Coordinates of C-alpha atoms in Angstrom, one line a residue:
F25 CA 34.3 90.8 132.7
G26 CA 37.0 88.4 131.4
A27 CA 34.3 86.3 129.9
L28 CA 32.9 89.3 128.1
L29 CA 36.3 90.2 126.6
C30 CA 37.4 86.7 125.6
P31 CA 34.6 84.2 125.9
D32 CA 36.5 81.5 124.0
L33 CA 39.7 81.8 126.0
D34 CA 40.3 79.1 128.5
L35 CA 42.7 81.0 130.7
L36 CA 43.6 84.6 131.0
S37 CA 46.0 85.7 133.6
C38 CA 47.1 89.4 133.9
N39 CA 49.3 90.8 136.6
F40 CA 48.6 94.4 137.2
C41 CA 50.8 96.0 139.8
C42 CA 50.5 99.6 140.6
H43 CA 51.9 100.9 143.9
S44 CA 50.7 98.3 146.5
L45 CA 47.8 96.8 144.5
T46 CA 47.7 93.7 142.4
F47 CA 44.8 92.7 140.2
F48 CA 44.2 89.3 138.9
F49 CA 41.8 88.6 136.1
H50 CA 40.4 85.2 135.3
P51 CA 37.7 84.3 132.9
S52 CA 34.4 83.4 134.3
P53 CA 32.5 80.4 133.0
P54 CA 29.9 81.1 130.5
L55 CA 26.7 82.4 131.9
P56 CA 23.8 80.0 131.9
S57 CA 21.0 80.8 129.6
H58 CA 18.6 81.2 132.5
C59 CA 20.5 84.0 134.1
P60 CA 18.7 87.3 134.0
P61 CA 20.3 90.1 132.0
A62 CA 22.2 92.8 133.7
S63 CA 20.5 96.0 134.5
T64 CA 21.3 99.1 132.5
D65 CA 22.7 100.8 135.6
D66 CA 25.5 98.2 135.6
D67 CA 26.4 98.6 131.9
V68 CA 30.1 99.3 131.3
D69 CA 31.8 101.0 128.3
L70 CA 33.9 98.0 127.2
E71 CA 35.9 99.9 124.6
Q72 CA 37.0 102.5 127.1
L73 CA 37.8 99.7 129.6
V74 CA 40.0 97.9 127.2
N75 CA 41.9 101.0 126.3
D76 CA 42.5 101.8 130.0
M77 CA 43.7 98.2 130.7
N78 CA 46.1 98.2 127.8
S79 CA 47.7 101.5 128.8
S80 CA 47.9 100.5 132.4
M81 CA 49.5 97.1 131.6
E82 CA 52.1 98.7 129.4
S83 CA 53.2 101.0 132.2
V84 CA 53.2 98.1 134.7
Y85 CA 55.5 96.0 132.5
S86 CA 57.9 98.9 132.1
T87 CA 57.9 99.5 135.8
Q88 CA 58.5 95.8 136.5
A89 CA 61.3 95.7 134.0
D90 CA 63.1 98.7 135.5
T91 CA 62.7 97.3 139.0
A92 CA 64.1 94.0 137.9
L93 CA 67.0 95.8 136.2
I94 CA 68.0 97.6 139.5
L95 CA 67.5 94.5 141.7
N96 CA 69.5 92.3 139.4
N97 CA 72.4 94.7 139.0
G98 CA 71.6 95.6 135.4
H99 CA 70.7 92.1 134.3
V100 CA 67.2 91.9 133.0
H101 CA 65.3 88.6 133.1
A102 CA 62.4 88.3 130.9
P103 CA 59.2 87.5 133.0
H104 CA 57.5 84.2 132.3
H105 CA 53.8 84.9 133.0
H106 CA 52.7 81.4 132.7
H107 CA 55.2 80.1 135.2
H108 CA 54.8 82.8 137.8
M109 CA 51.1 83.0 137.9
H110 CA 49.6 83.9 141.2
H111 CA 46.6 81.9 142.6
A112 CA 43.4 83.7 143.3
Y113 CA 40.1 82.6 144.7
A114 CA 37.6 83.4 142.0
G115 CA 34.0 82.8 142.9
Q116 CA 31.1 82.2 140.7
G117 CA 29.8 85.4 139.1
Q118 CA 32.7 87.5 140.5
S119 CA 34.6 89.5 138.0
H120 CA 37.7 90.3 140.0
R121 CA 39.1 90.2 143.6
R122 CA 41.6 92.5 145.4
H123 CA 44.6 90.8 147.0
T124 CA 47.7 91.9 148.9
P125 CA 50.9 91.6 146.7
P126 CA 53.1 88.6 147.7
L127 CA 56.6 89.2 148.9
L128 CA 59.3 88.8 146.4
P129 CA 61.3 85.6 147.0
S130 CA 64.8 86.0 148.1
S131 CA 67.4 85.3 145.4
P132 CA 71.1 84.9 145.5
S133 CA 71.6 88.0 143.3
R134 CA 69.6 90.0 145.7
E135 CA 71.5 88.7 148.8
K136 CA 74.7 89.8 147.2
L137 CA 73.5 93.3 146.5
R138 CA 75.3 96.0 148.5
H139 CA 74.5 99.7 148.7
S140 CA 78.1 100.6 147.8
Q141 CA 78.1 98.3 144.8
P142 CA 78.0 100.2 141.5
M143 CA 75.0 99.3 139.4
H144 CA 74.6 99.8 135.6
I145 CA 71.5 101.8 134.7
Q146 CA 70.6 102.2 131.1
A147 CA 70.0 105.9 130.9
V148 CA 68.8 105.8 127.3
R149 CA 66.1 103.3 128.1
C150 CA 65.0 105.2 131.2
L151 CA 64.6 108.4 129.2
Q152 CA 62.6 106.6 126.5
E153 CA 60.3 105.0 129.2
A154 CA 59.9 108.4 131.0
H155 CA 59.0 110.0 127.7
R156 CA 56.4 107.2 127.0
L157 CA 55.0 107.5 130.5
R158 CA 54.4 111.2 130.1
P159 CA 50.7 111.9 130.8
A160 CA 48.7 112.4 127.6
S161 CA 46.8 115.2 129.2
L162 CA 49.9 117.5 129.3
P163 CA 50.4 119.6 126.1
A164 CA 53.4 118.9 124.0
I165 CA 55.7 122.0 124.0
P166 CA 57.5 122.5 120.7
N167 CA 61.3 122.6 120.8
P168 CA 62.5 126.1 119.7
F169 CA 65.9 124.8 118.8
P170 CA 65.4 121.5 116.9
E171 CA 68.9 121.7 115.2
L172 CA 70.6 121.4 118.6
C173 CA 68.7 118.1 119.3
S174 CA 69.0 116.6 115.8
P175 CA 72.3 114.9 115.2
A176 CA 71.8 115.3 111.5
G177 CA 71.6 119.0 111.5
S178 CA 73.7 119.9 114.6
P179 CA 77.3 121.0 114.1
V180 CA 78.0 119.7 117.6
L181 CA 76.1 116.5 117.9
S182 CA 76.5 115.4 114.3
P183 CA 79.3 112.8 113.6
L184 CA 82.5 114.2 112.1
Q185 CA 82.4 114.5 108.3
T186 CA 85.1 112.4 106.8
S187 CA 86.9 114.4 104.1
D188 CA 89.3 113.2 101.4
N189 CA 91.7 116.2 101.9
H190 CA 95.3 115.6 102.9
I191 CA 97.9 117.8 104.6
V192 CA 101.0 118.6 102.5
K193 CA 103.8 120.9 103.7
V194 CA 105.9 122.7 101.1
W195 CA 109.2 124.4 101.9
S196 CA 111.0 127.3 100.1
E197 CA 114.7 127.8 99.6
D198 CA 115.0 130.0 102.7
G199 CA 113.7 127.2 105.0
A200 CA 110.2 128.6 105.5
G201 CA 107.3 126.3 105.0
K202 CA 103.6 126.5 104.1
V203 CA 101.0 123.9 105.1
L204 CA 98.3 123.1 102.5
E205 CA 95.2 121.1 102.6
I206 CA 94.6 119.5 99.2
P207 CA 92.4 116.8 97.8
A208 CA 93.7 113.5 96.7
D209 CA 93.4 114.2 93.0
M210 CA 95.4 117.5 93.0
T211 CA 98.3 117.5 90.6
A212 CA 101.7 119.2 91.0
R213 CA 100.7 121.9 88.6
D214 CA 97.6 122.7 90.7
V215 CA 99.7 122.9 93.9
C216 CA 102.2 125.3 92.2
Q217 CA 99.3 127.5 91.0
L218 CA 98.0 127.6 94.5
L219 CA 101.4 128.5 96.0
V220 CA 101.8 131.2 93.3
Y221 CA 98.5 132.7 94.3
K222 CA 99.3 132.6 98.0
S223 CA 102.8 133.9 97.7
H224 CA 102.0 136.6 95.1
C225 CA 104.6 135.3 92.7
L226 CA 104.8 136.0 89.0
D227 CA 103.1 133.1 87.2
D228 CA 105.4 132.3 84.3
N229 CA 104.7 128.5 84.2
A230 CA 108.2 127.7 85.4
W231 CA 107.4 126.8 89.0
S232 CA 107.7 123.2 90.1
L233 CA 107.5 121.0 93.1
V234 CA 110.7 119.2 94.0
E235 CA 110.8 115.9 95.8
H236 CA 113.8 116.2 98.2
H237 CA 115.4 113.4 100.1
P238 CA 118.1 114.9 102.4
V239 CA 119.2 111.5 103.8
L240 CA 119.8 109.9 100.4
G241 CA 121.0 113.2 98.9
L242 CA 118.5 113.0 96.0
E243 CA 116.0 115.3 94.5
R244 CA 113.8 115.5 91.3
C245 CA 111.2 117.8 89.9
L246 CA 107.7 116.4 89.9
E247 CA 105.9 116.2 86.6
D248 CA 102.9 118.5 86.3
H249 CA 100.5 115.6 85.9
E250 CA 101.7 113.7 89.0
L251 CA 99.4 113.4 92.0
V252 CA 101.1 115.1 95.0
V253 CA 99.3 112.9 97.6
Q254 CA 100.4 109.7 95.8
V255 CA 104.0 110.9 95.7
Q256 CA 103.9 111.9 99.3
A257 CA 102.7 108.4 100.3
S258 CA 105.9 106.9 98.8
M259 CA 108.2 109.3 100.6
S260 CA 110.0 108.8 103.9
S261 CA 109.4 110.8 107.0
D262 CA 112.5 113.0 106.5
S263 CA 111.7 113.8 102.9
K264 CA 109.9 117.0 101.9
F265 CA 108.6 119.1 99.0
L266 CA 110.4 122.2 97.8
F267 CA 108.9 125.1 95.8
R268 CA 111.3 126.1 93.1
K269 CA 111.6 127.4 89.6
N270 CA 112.7 125.0 86.9
Y271 CA 113.1 126.7 83.5
A272 CA 114.4 123.5 81.9
K273 CA 111.2 121.6 82.6
Y274 CA 110.0 121.8 79.0
E275 CA 113.0 123.5 77.3
F276 CA 113.8 120.4 75.3
F277 CA 110.5 121.0 73.3
R278 CA 111.8 124.4 72.3
N279 CA 115.4 123.5 71.6
P280 CA 115.7 119.7 71.3
L281 CA 119.0 119.6 69.5
N282 CA 120.7 121.2 72.6
F283 CA 119.5 118.4 74.7
F284 CA 120.1 115.4 72.4
P285 CA 123.5 115.4 70.7
E286 CA 123.6 113.5 67.5
Q287 CA 126.3 111.1 68.7
M288 CA 124.0 109.9 71.6
V289 CA 120.9 109.3 69.5
A290 CA 121.1 106.0 67.7
W291 CA 118.6 107.0 65.1
C292 CA 120.7 110.0 64.0
Q293 CA 123.8 107.8 63.5
E294 CA 121.9 105.2 61.5
S295 CA 120.3 107.9 59.2
E296 CA 123.8 109.4 58.5
G297 CA 122.3 112.9 58.0
S298 CA 121.0 115.9 59.7
I299 CA 117.7 115.5 61.6
S300 CA 115.1 118.2 62.1
P301 CA 114.1 119.0 65.7
S302 CA 110.4 118.3 65.0
Q303 CA 111.2 114.8 63.6
L304 CA 113.4 114.1 66.6
L305 CA 110.6 115.0 69.1
Q306 CA 108.1 113.1 67.0
N307 CA 110.1 110.0 67.2
F308 CA 110.5 110.4 71.0
L309 CA 106.7 110.8 71.5
N310 CA 105.8 108.0 69.1
S311 CA 105.8 104.7 70.9
S312 CA 106.2 102.6 67.8
S313 CA 109.4 104.3 66.6
C314 CA 111.1 105.5 69.7
P315 CA 114.8 106.2 69.3
E316 CA 117.3 104.9 71.9
I317 CA 120.0 106.8 73.7
Q318 CA 123.4 105.2 73.8
G319 CA 126.8 106.2 75.3
Y320 CA 129.2 105.5 78.1
L321 CA 128.2 105.8 81.8
Y322 CA 129.9 105.1 85.1
V323 CA 128.0 102.7 87.2
K324 CA 128.6 102.3 90.9
E325 CA 129.1 98.7 92.0
P326 CA 126.7 97.7 94.7
G327 CA 128.2 97.6 98.2
R328 CA 131.5 99.1 97.0
R329 CA 132.9 102.6 96.4
S330 CA 134.3 101.7 93.0
W331 CA 132.7 102.7 89.7
K332 CA 132.7 100.8 86.4
K333 CA 132.5 102.3 82.9
L334 CA 129.9 100.6 80.7
Y335 CA 128.3 101.2 77.4
M336 CA 124.6 101.8 78.0
F337 CA 121.4 101.8 76.0
L338 CA 118.2 103.5 77.1
R339 CA 115.1 102.1 75.5
R340 CA 111.4 102.3 76.3
S341 CA 111.7 98.9 78.0
G342 CA 114.5 99.9 80.3
L343 CA 118.1 100.8 80.7
Y344 CA 120.6 98.1 79.5
Y345 CA 124.3 97.8 79.5
S346 CA 126.5 95.7 77.2
T347 CA 128.7 93.0 78.6
K348 CA 130.9 93.0 75.5
G349 CA 132.1 96.5 74.5
T350 CA 129.5 98.4 72.5
S351 CA 127.7 95.3 71.2
K352 CA 123.9 95.6 70.7
E353 CA 123.2 91.9 70.4
P354 CA 120.5 90.7 72.7
R355 CA 122.8 88.1 74.2
H356 CA 125.2 90.8 75.3
L357 CA 122.6 93.1 76.9
Q358 CA 121.7 93.0 80.6
L359 CA 118.9 95.0 82.1
L360 CA 120.0 97.5 84.7
S361 CA 116.7 99.1 85.6
D362 CA 113.2 99.4 84.1
L363 CA 111.4 102.7 83.6
E364 CA 107.8 101.9 84.7
D365 CA 108.3 101.7 88.4
S366 CA 111.3 104.0 88.8
N367 CA 112.1 107.6 88.8
I368 CA 115.3 109.4 87.9
F369 CA 116.9 111.7 90.5
T370 CA 119.8 114.1 90.7
I371 CA 122.5 113.5 93.3
I372 CA 123.2 116.6 95.3
T373 CA 125.7 115.4 97.8
G374 CA 128.8 115.9 95.6
R375 CA 131.3 113.5 94.2
K376 CA 133.3 112.9 97.4
L377 CA 130.6 111.1 99.3
H378 CA 130.3 108.3 96.7
N379 CA 133.8 108.7 95.3
A380 CA 132.3 109.5 91.9
P381 CA 134.6 110.0 88.9
A382 CA 132.9 113.3 88.0
D383 CA 130.4 115.8 89.3
Y384 CA 127.6 114.8 87.0
Q385 CA 125.9 112.2 89.0
F386 CA 122.3 110.9 88.9
C387 CA 120.6 107.8 90.0
I388 CA 117.5 105.6 89.3
K389 CA 115.4 105.0 92.3
P390 CA 112.6 102.4 92.4
S391 CA 109.3 103.9 93.7
K392 CA 109.0 101.3 96.5
V393 CA 112.4 102.3 98.0
R394 CA 112.3 104.9 100.7
S395 CA 115.6 105.1 102.5
D396 CA 117.6 102.0 101.4
C397 CA 120.7 103.0 99.4
K398 CA 121.3 99.5 98.3
E399 CA 118.4 99.5 95.8
L400 CA 119.6 102.7 94.1
K401 CA 121.3 102.5 90.7
M402 CA 124.1 105.2 91.0
L403 CA 125.2 106.6 87.6
C404 CA 127.7 109.3 86.5
A405 CA 128.1 111.0 83.2
E406 CA 131.3 112.6 81.8
D407 CA 129.8 116.1 81.3
E408 CA 126.7 118.1 82.0
Q409 CA 125.3 117.7 78.5
S410 CA 125.5 113.9 78.6
R411 CA 123.7 113.9 82.0
T412 CA 121.0 116.2 80.8
C413 CA 120.5 114.0 77.7
W414 CA 120.1 110.8 79.7
M415 CA 117.7 112.3 82.3
T416 CA 115.6 114.1 79.7
A417 CA 115.4 110.9 77.5
F418 CA 114.3 108.9 80.6
R419 CA 111.4 111.3 81.2
L420 CA 110.3 111.3 77.5
L421 CA 110.5 107.5 77.2
K422 CA 108.5 107.0 80.4
Y423 CA 105.7 109.6 80.0
G424 CA 105.8 110.3 76.2
I425 CA 102.8 112.3 75.0
V426 CA 101.7 113.2 78.5
L427 CA 104.7 115.5 78.8
Y428 CA 103.8 117.2 75.6
Q429 CA 100.2 117.7 76.7
S430 CA 101.4 119.3 79.9
Y431 CA 103.7 121.5 77.9
N432 CA 100.8 122.7 75.7
V433 CA 98.5 123.7 78.6
P434 CA 100.1 127.1 79.2
Q435 CA 100.8 127.6 75.5
Q436 CA 97.1 127.1 74.8
R437 CA 96.2 129.5 77.6
K438 CA 98.5 132.2 76.1
S439 CA 97.0 131.7 72.6
N440 CA 93.5 132.2 73.9
L441 CA 94.4 135.6 75.3
S442 CA 93.4 138.6 73.1
P443 CA 96.1 140.9 71.8
F444 CA 94.9 143.6 74.2
S445 CA 94.5 141.5 77.2
A446 CA 96.6 142.1 80.3
P447 CA 99.8 140.0 80.6
V448 CA 100.1 137.4 83.3
R449 CA 101.0 139.2 86.5
S450 CA 101.2 138.5 90.2
V451 CA 98.2 139.0 92.5
S452 CA 99.8 142.0 94.1
E453 CA 100.2 143.6 90.6
N454 CA 96.6 142.8 89.7
S455 CA 95.5 145.1 92.5
L456 CA 97.2 148.1 90.8
V457 CA 96.2 150.0 87.7
A458 CA 98.2 152.4 85.4
M459 CA 96.9 155.9 85.6
D460 CA 97.5 159.0 83.4
F461 CA 97.5 162.3 85.2
S462 CA 98.6 164.5 82.3
G463 CA 95.2 166.1 81.8
R464 CA 92.8 167.8 84.2
T465 CA 91.4 164.4 85.5
G466 CA 93.2 161.1 85.8
R467 CA 92.2 158.2 83.6
V468 CA 92.9 154.5 83.8
I469 CA 95.2 153.2 81.0
D470 CA 93.6 150.0 79.7
N471 CA 96.0 149.3 76.8
P472 CA 98.9 147.2 78.2
V473 CA 101.3 148.5 75.6
E474 CA 100.6 152.1 76.6
A475 CA 100.8 151.2 80.3
Q476 CA 104.2 149.6 79.8
S477 CA 105.6 152.6 77.9
A478 CA 104.2 154.9 80.6
A479 CA 106.0 152.8 83.3
L480 CA 109.3 152.9 81.4
E481 CA 109.0 156.7 80.9
E482 CA 108.2 157.2 84.6
G483 CA 111.2 155.1 85.5
Q484 CA 113.5 157.1 83.4
T485 CA 112.1 160.4 84.7
W486 CA 112.5 159.1 88.3
R487 CA 116.2 158.3 87.6
K488 CA 116.9 161.7 86.0
R489 CA 115.2 163.4 89.0
S490 CA 117.2 161.4 91.5
Q491 CA 120.4 162.2 89.6
R492 CA 119.6 165.9 89.5
M493 CA 118.7 166.0 93.2
N494 CA 121.9 164.2 94.0
V495 CA 124.0 166.7 92.0
L496 CA 122.3 169.7 93.6
G497 CA 123.0 168.2 97.1
S498 CA 119.6 167.4 98.3
P499 CA 119.1 166.9 102.0
S500 CA 118.9 163.1 101.9
P501 CA 119.9 160.7 104.7
L502 CA 121.7 158.6 102.1
H503 CA 124.9 159.5 100.4
P504 CA 124.4 161.4 97.2
S505 CA 125.1 158.3 95.1
S506 CA 124.1 155.6 97.6
L507 CA 120.6 155.2 96.4
S508 CA 121.7 153.7 93.1
T509 CA 123.9 151.2 95.0
V510 CA 121.0 149.8 97.1
I511 CA 117.9 150.0 94.8
H512 CA 118.8 146.7 93.2
R513 CA 118.5 144.8 96.5
T514 CA 114.7 144.7 96.0
Q515 CA 114.9 142.8 92.8
V516 CA 114.3 139.0 92.6
W517 CA 117.5 138.4 90.6
F518 CA 119.8 139.9 93.3
H519 CA 121.0 137.4 95.9
G520 CA 123.4 139.5 98.0
R521 CA 126.6 138.0 99.5
I522 CA 126.4 134.4 98.4
M523 CA 129.4 132.3 97.5
R524 CA 130.4 131.3 94.0
E525 CA 129.5 127.6 94.8
E526 CA 126.1 128.7 96.0
A527 CA 125.5 130.6 92.8
H528 CA 126.5 127.5 90.8
K529 CA 124.1 125.4 92.8
M530 CA 121.1 127.7 92.3
I531 CA 121.8 127.9 88.5
I532 CA 121.9 124.1 88.3
Q533 CA 118.8 123.7 90.4
Q534 CA 116.7 126.0 88.2
G535 CA 117.5 124.4 84.9
Q536 CA 120.8 125.5 83.3
V537 CA 119.0 127.0 80.3
D538 CA 120.4 129.7 78.1
G539 CA 120.0 133.1 79.6
L540 CA 119.4 132.0 83.3
F541 CA 121.2 134.6 85.4
L542 CA 121.6 136.2 88.9
L543 CA 123.6 139.0 90.4
R544 CA 125.5 138.9 93.6
D545 CA 128.1 140.8 95.6
S546 CA 131.7 140.3 94.6
Q547 CA 133.9 138.4 97.1
S548 CA 137.1 139.9 95.9
N549 CA 136.0 143.6 95.4
P550 CA 133.5 144.9 98.1
K551 CA 132.4 147.7 95.7
A552 CA 131.8 145.5 92.7
F553 CA 129.2 142.9 91.7
V554 CA 129.2 139.7 89.7
L555 CA 126.8 138.6 87.0
T556 CA 126.4 134.8 86.9
L557 CA 125.1 133.6 83.5
C558 CA 124.3 130.2 82.0
H559 CA 125.0 129.5 78.4
H560 CA 125.1 126.1 76.6
Q561 CA 124.8 124.4 80.0
K562 CA 128.0 126.2 81.2
I563 CA 128.1 128.7 84.0
K564 CA 130.1 131.9 83.4
H565 CA 130.8 134.9 85.7
F566 CA 131.2 138.5 84.6
Q567 CA 132.3 141.2 87.0
I568 CA 130.5 144.6 87.2
L569 CA 132.8 147.4 88.2
P570 CA 131.9 150.8 89.5
C571 CA 133.2 153.9 87.9
E572 CA 132.9 157.5 88.8
E573 CA 131.9 160.2 86.3
D574 CA 131.1 163.9 87.3
G575 CA 130.8 162.9 90.9
Q576 CA 128.3 160.1 90.2
V577 CA 128.9 156.4 90.6
L578 CA 128.1 154.4 87.4
F579 CA 128.3 150.7 86.7
S580 CA 129.8 149.0 83.7
L581 CA 130.2 145.4 82.4
D582 CA 132.6 146.1 79.6
D583 CA 135.3 148.2 81.2
G584 CA 133.5 151.5 80.9
A585 CA 132.3 151.3 77.3
T586 CA 128.7 151.1 78.4
K587 CA 127.8 152.8 81.7
F588 CA 124.6 152.6 83.7
T589 CA 123.3 154.6 86.7
D590 CA 122.3 151.4 88.6
L591 CA 122.1 147.7 88.3
I592 CA 118.4 147.7 87.4
H593 CA 119.2 149.8 84.3
L594 CA 122.1 147.4 83.5
V595 CA 119.9 144.3 83.7
E596 CA 117.1 145.9 81.6
F597 CA 119.7 146.8 78.9
Y598 CA 121.1 143.3 78.6
Q599 CA 117.7 141.8 78.6
L600 CA 117.2 143.6 75.3
N601 CA 120.8 143.5 73.9
R602 CA 123.4 140.8 74.1
G603 CA 126.3 143.2 74.1
V604 CA 129.5 141.5 75.3
L605 CA 127.6 138.6 76.8
P606 CA 127.2 135.2 75.1
S607 CA 123.4 135.5 75.3
K608 CA 120.7 137.9 76.5
L609 CA 119.5 137.8 80.1
K610 CA 116.2 135.8 79.9
H611 CA 115.4 134.1 83.1
P612 CA 116.1 135.5 86.5
C613 CA 117.2 133.0 89.1
T614 CA 114.5 133.5 91.8
A615 CA 114.2 132.4 95.4
V616 CA 110.8 132.9 96.9
A617 CA 109.9 133.0 100.6
L618 CA 106.6 131.2 101.3

């Protein structure tokens, strides 16, 4: 029937191997015209025959390929049908003959084959061939769990989803840390908001991230707009982030004259008159008329422990020093450091390590430097006000209007609040509401002013009740007056038995703004306490002495002129009244445990 299929084909050779049978098909010569037609009993369904041949030959080729794969130790050789054609004796008028399959010729690869030799079998292809050889007569059973077999929808078989999140670890002052997973575009302000939420802190927009380098002895507060992941990429392995309050972050926008003395601002000296704070800030934020800061600074000589006093000029283009006195001529100015690729840090190691002439050290660190001290520009000012002026001017000249925009974000948020909206509180406080139980049924106090007055009234009532119970000799495990001596230990501004130097360090770290304070135990008098207060960038200490009146222990800051039942009452009074203090108590020095 080869002639019937392909009458114009000269040669057709098909090897059909199934089990032990081999079929060879050769075209027959054209039938002569005088041959009688075939009878109807011998008619064959040619279309069905062709379909059967095609399906059978596909299975044969797959079987031969797998056989060759195993015999050749995983190396498949493509069959050449025209070169390996078997000879058959085809008679005239015969459509096909049956023959015994010839023996496979011995090959070197087969002679080297051993039963113990490992052979590579392509499992994926075998599974595909087995699936294709499945009999068509068997019904296809639907898969009840397609998500387990589909790599796209399977949580196990699907490839790992690559995320842009990064791991950042932030430490608190007590040494505890918290691991955060943040995106690459998360700013320092966003991370602080996240930590405030997780730590249930009071959100007063004074929290900041601190870049801390313990080996170099440097640290700085990140600006709110800086990307945390980008800053972390430039840090060394021993560096870390600290979560801390910084009240002086934007204090220069509120009181610019306290940060920029007239003798250090060149524009003030040239104008020979008083300058308004708004005009001073406008000149700092305006790139076209930016004032320069000038004054003496000590510069550490590279590779030596000696310092040299030079007259410096800080401009938007960089920090310069004069090689001839206080001359501003361009030929006498030498560039010490630029502002674009550098950051300004506070030195926290003390003056002895670097043999500094004063305690007011700071340095300019290039962004590319990680742990090399040779690239650091070590500087030292004569007093704290001068150091604050240099460091604040560096930030303003580098970032300009971006700092002012970051400062306005919380201010705009406050202005959008209605007069009767709730104040900014911590998460733990938001879960509580003020209740009034004076009537038959309790009611929720929605007005924040009324809620605050109710809280103050309840606090005073609680103090009077505790005093009355102590006088009557109530059966309390505490001493009659011991409750007033321990209730303050739950407050954020009380720091227990810390040294005087540690109190100085905490005040400096959190900004040295007016009204920044903390309370601690006295080292000289075990029954007394000390109030540490910052005023005009100077730290002062005031002793709180106990005094007894009618069998009750009271506390006084002014030698008994004003007495308080406990330290909480004392702090609340001086937050509203200055009294004998140089300023009111405004900002509590807080240490948060993450």
